Coordinates of C-alpha atoms in Angstrom, one line a residue:
F211 CA 7.1 -16.2 1.8
F212 CA 9.2 -15.2 -1.7
S213 CA 8.2 -18.2 -3.4
S214 CA 4.8 -17.5 -3.4
R215 CA 5.3 -13.8 -4.5
R216 CA 7.5 -14.5 -7.6
R217 CA 4.1 -17.0 -8.8
H218 CA 2.0 -14.4 -8.5
T219 CA 4.1 -11.6 -10.0
R220 CA 4.4 -13.7 -13.1
S221 CA 0.9 -14.1 -13.2
L222 CA 0.4 -9.9 -12.7
C223 CA 2.9 -9.1 -15.4
D224 CA 1.4 -11.5 -18.2
C225 CA -1.6 -9.7 -18.1
S226 CA -2.8 -7.0 -21.1
S227 CA -3.5 -3.4 -19.7
D228 CA -7.2 -3.9 -20.7
V229 CA -7.6 -6.7 -18.8
C230 CA -5.7 -5.3 -16.0
S231 CA -7.2 -1.9 -15.8
S232 CA -11.0 -3.6 -15.5
D233 CA -10.3 -7.1 -13.5
L234 CA -7.3 -6.0 -11.5
R235 CA -8.9 -6.7 -8.1
K236 CA -10.3 -10.2 -8.7
L237 CA -6.9 -11.2 -10.3
V238 CA -4.8 -10.3 -6.8
G239 CA -7.2 -11.4 -4.8
G240 CA -6.7 -14.9 -5.0
R241 CA -5.6 -17.8 -2.3
E242 CA -1.8 -16.4 -3.2
V243 CA -2.4 -13.3 -1.8
F244 CA -4.3 -14.5 0.9
D245 CA -1.5 -16.5 1.5
L246 CA 1.1 -13.5 1.4
H247 CA -1.1 -11.8 4.1
H248 CA -1.3 -14.8 6.4
S249 CA 2.3 -16.0 5.8
P250 CA 4.4 -16.3 9.1
G251 CA 7.8 -14.5 8.2
L252 CA 5.7 -11.9 7.8
V253 CA 3.2 -12.3 11.2
D254 CA 6.5 -13.2 13.2
V255 CA 7.6 -9.3 12.1
V256 CA 4.8 -7.4 13.0
G257 CA 4.3 -9.4 16.1
E258 CA 7.8 -8.4 17.1
L259 CA 6.9 -4.6 16.6
I260 CA 3.8 -4.6 17.8
G261 CA 4.7 -6.6 20.9
G262 CA 2.2 -8.8 21.3
D263 CA -0.6 -11.1 19.1
V264 CA -1.5 -10.0 15.8
I265 CA -4.6 -9.5 14.0
G266 CA -5.4 -9.1 11.0
H267 CA -7.6 -6.7 9.2
P268 CA -10.2 -9.4 7.5
V269 CA -10.8 -7.1 4.9
Y270 CA -7.3 -6.8 3.3
N271 CA -6.5 -5.1 0.5
A272 CA -4.3 -6.3 -2.5
R273 CA -3.2 -3.1 -5.4
P274 CA -1.3 -3.8 -7.7
K275 CA 0.5 -0.4 -9.1
L276 CA 0.6 -0.6 -12.8
P277 CA 3.2 1.9 -14.7
N278 CA 1.3 4.2 -16.8
Q279 CA -2.2 3.6 -15.3
Q280 CA -4.4 6.4 -13.6
L281 CA -6.6 3.7 -12.2
T282 CA -3.3 2.3 -9.9
V283 CA -2.3 5.3 -8.6
V284 CA -3.1 6.0 -4.9
P285 CA -2.9 10.1 -3.7
W286 CA -1.5 11.3 -0.6
H287 CA -3.3 9.4 2.3
Q288 CA -3.0 8.1 5.7
D289 CA -4.1 4.8 5.8
S290 CA -6.0 5.8 9.1
G291 CA -8.4 7.4 7.3
Y292 CA -10.2 4.4 5.8
F293 CA -10.4 3.0 9.3
G294 CA -12.4 6.0 10.8
E295 CA -11.0 8.4 13.4
K296 CA -11.1 5.9 16.5
S297 CA -8.0 4.2 14.7
A298 CA -5.5 7.6 14.4
T299 CA -4.8 6.4 18.8
S300 CA -4.9 2.5 18.0
L301 CA -1.5 0.9 17.0
I302 CA -2.3 -0.4 13.3
L303 CA 0.8 -1.1 11.0
T304 CA 0.3 -1.4 7.5
C305 CA 2.5 -3.6 5.0
W306 CA 3.3 -3.1 1.6
I307 CA 5.1 -5.5 -0.6
P308 CA 6.3 -5.2 -4.0
L309 CA 5.9 -7.8 -6.5
V310 CA 8.7 -6.8 -8.5
P311 CA 11.5 -3.9 -8.0
V312 CA 9.8 -0.7 -7.6
H313 CA 11.6 3.1 -7.8
A314 CA 10.4 7.1 -9.1
E315 CA 10.6 5.9 -12.2
N316 CA 7.5 2.7 -12.3
G317 CA 5.4 4.1 -9.2
C318 CA 7.2 3.4 -5.8
M319 CA 5.5 4.6 -3.1
Q320 CA 6.1 7.7 -1.7
V321 CA 6.4 9.0 2.4
I322 CA 6.8 12.0 3.9
P323 CA 9.3 11.6 7.1
G324 CA 7.8 12.3 10.4
T325 CA 4.1 12.1 9.4
H326 CA 3.7 9.0 11.8
R327 CA 3.4 12.1 14.8
T328 CA 1.0 14.4 12.7
P329 CA -2.9 13.7 13.1
L330 CA -5.7 12.3 11.3
Y331 CA -6.2 14.3 8.2
K332 CA -10.1 15.1 7.1
H333 CA -9.9 12.6 3.9
T334 CA -12.3 13.5 0.8
L335 CA -13.0 10.8 -2.1
E336 CA -10.8 11.4 -5.1
N337 CA -12.3 12.3 -8.5
R338 CA -10.3 10.2 -10.9
E339 CA -10.2 6.7 -12.3
G340 CA -9.0 5.0 -8.8
Q341 CA -11.5 6.3 -6.3
F342 CA -9.3 6.7 -3.4
L343 CA -9.3 8.9 -0.5
E344 CA -7.0 11.4 -0.7
L345 CA -5.7 14.5 1.6
D346 CA -6.0 17.6 1.1
P347 CA -3.1 19.3 -0.8
A348 CA -3.0 22.3 1.7
V349 CA -1.9 19.9 4.6
V350 CA 1.0 17.7 2.4
D351 CA 3.8 19.4 2.3
E352 CA 6.1 17.4 -0.3
S353 CA 8.9 19.3 0.1
D354 CA 10.5 16.9 2.2
R355 CA 9.2 13.4 0.2
K356 CA 11.0 10.4 0.1
S357 CA 10.6 7.2 -3.0
T358 CA 11.1 4.0 -1.9
R359 CA 13.3 2.6 -3.9
L360 CA 12.5 -1.2 -3.3
N361 CA 13.4 -5.2 -4.7
S362 CA 10.6 -7.6 -5.0
S363 CA 12.6 -9.2 -1.5
H364 CA 11.3 -6.0 0.7
T365 CA 8.6 -5.4 2.7
V366 CA 7.3 -1.5 3.8
I367 CA 5.8 -1.7 7.4
S368 CA 4.2 1.9 8.2
Y369 CA 2.1 3.5 10.8
A370 CA -1.2 3.7 9.5
V371 CA -1.7 7.5 10.3
F372 CA 1.8 8.2 7.8
C373 CA 1.7 10.5 4.9
L374 CA 2.2 8.0 1.7
K375 CA 0.8 7.7 -1.5
K376 CA 1.4 5.3 -4.5
K377 CA 2.8 7.2 -7.0

């Protein structure tokens, strides 16, 4: 699990920002990311959390966060916003796995505690380079936001209605 991450991290860190911004999805969509998505360690942990069989979404996403690039900034959203209204009542977990150490200065995930108990809010397509879904700022109270400082050996597993962003 972790040796695959280290190999993939090296290939991401070696690319120039021009190449990464234009070909980012192609760079991270290879076999190593597929293997990470299907790793027995990750699948076992998720299985323990949900108490049963794990069904992975066939369209997994690999979105590296590169410092100082708008392309990779993901605004406040709920992952269920991408899955549709019915997903709000389903037990859907999402996993975020940093390939390098992350903190507030270099682009960590930010979360708002307690939002796993909120409804699925309406999302709109952002009007920025990344073209991600985003929540209306009126429904997001950033006063309690927490930044996730993580090492590359950590994984964040969250419920899909949790409000989060990748800075």
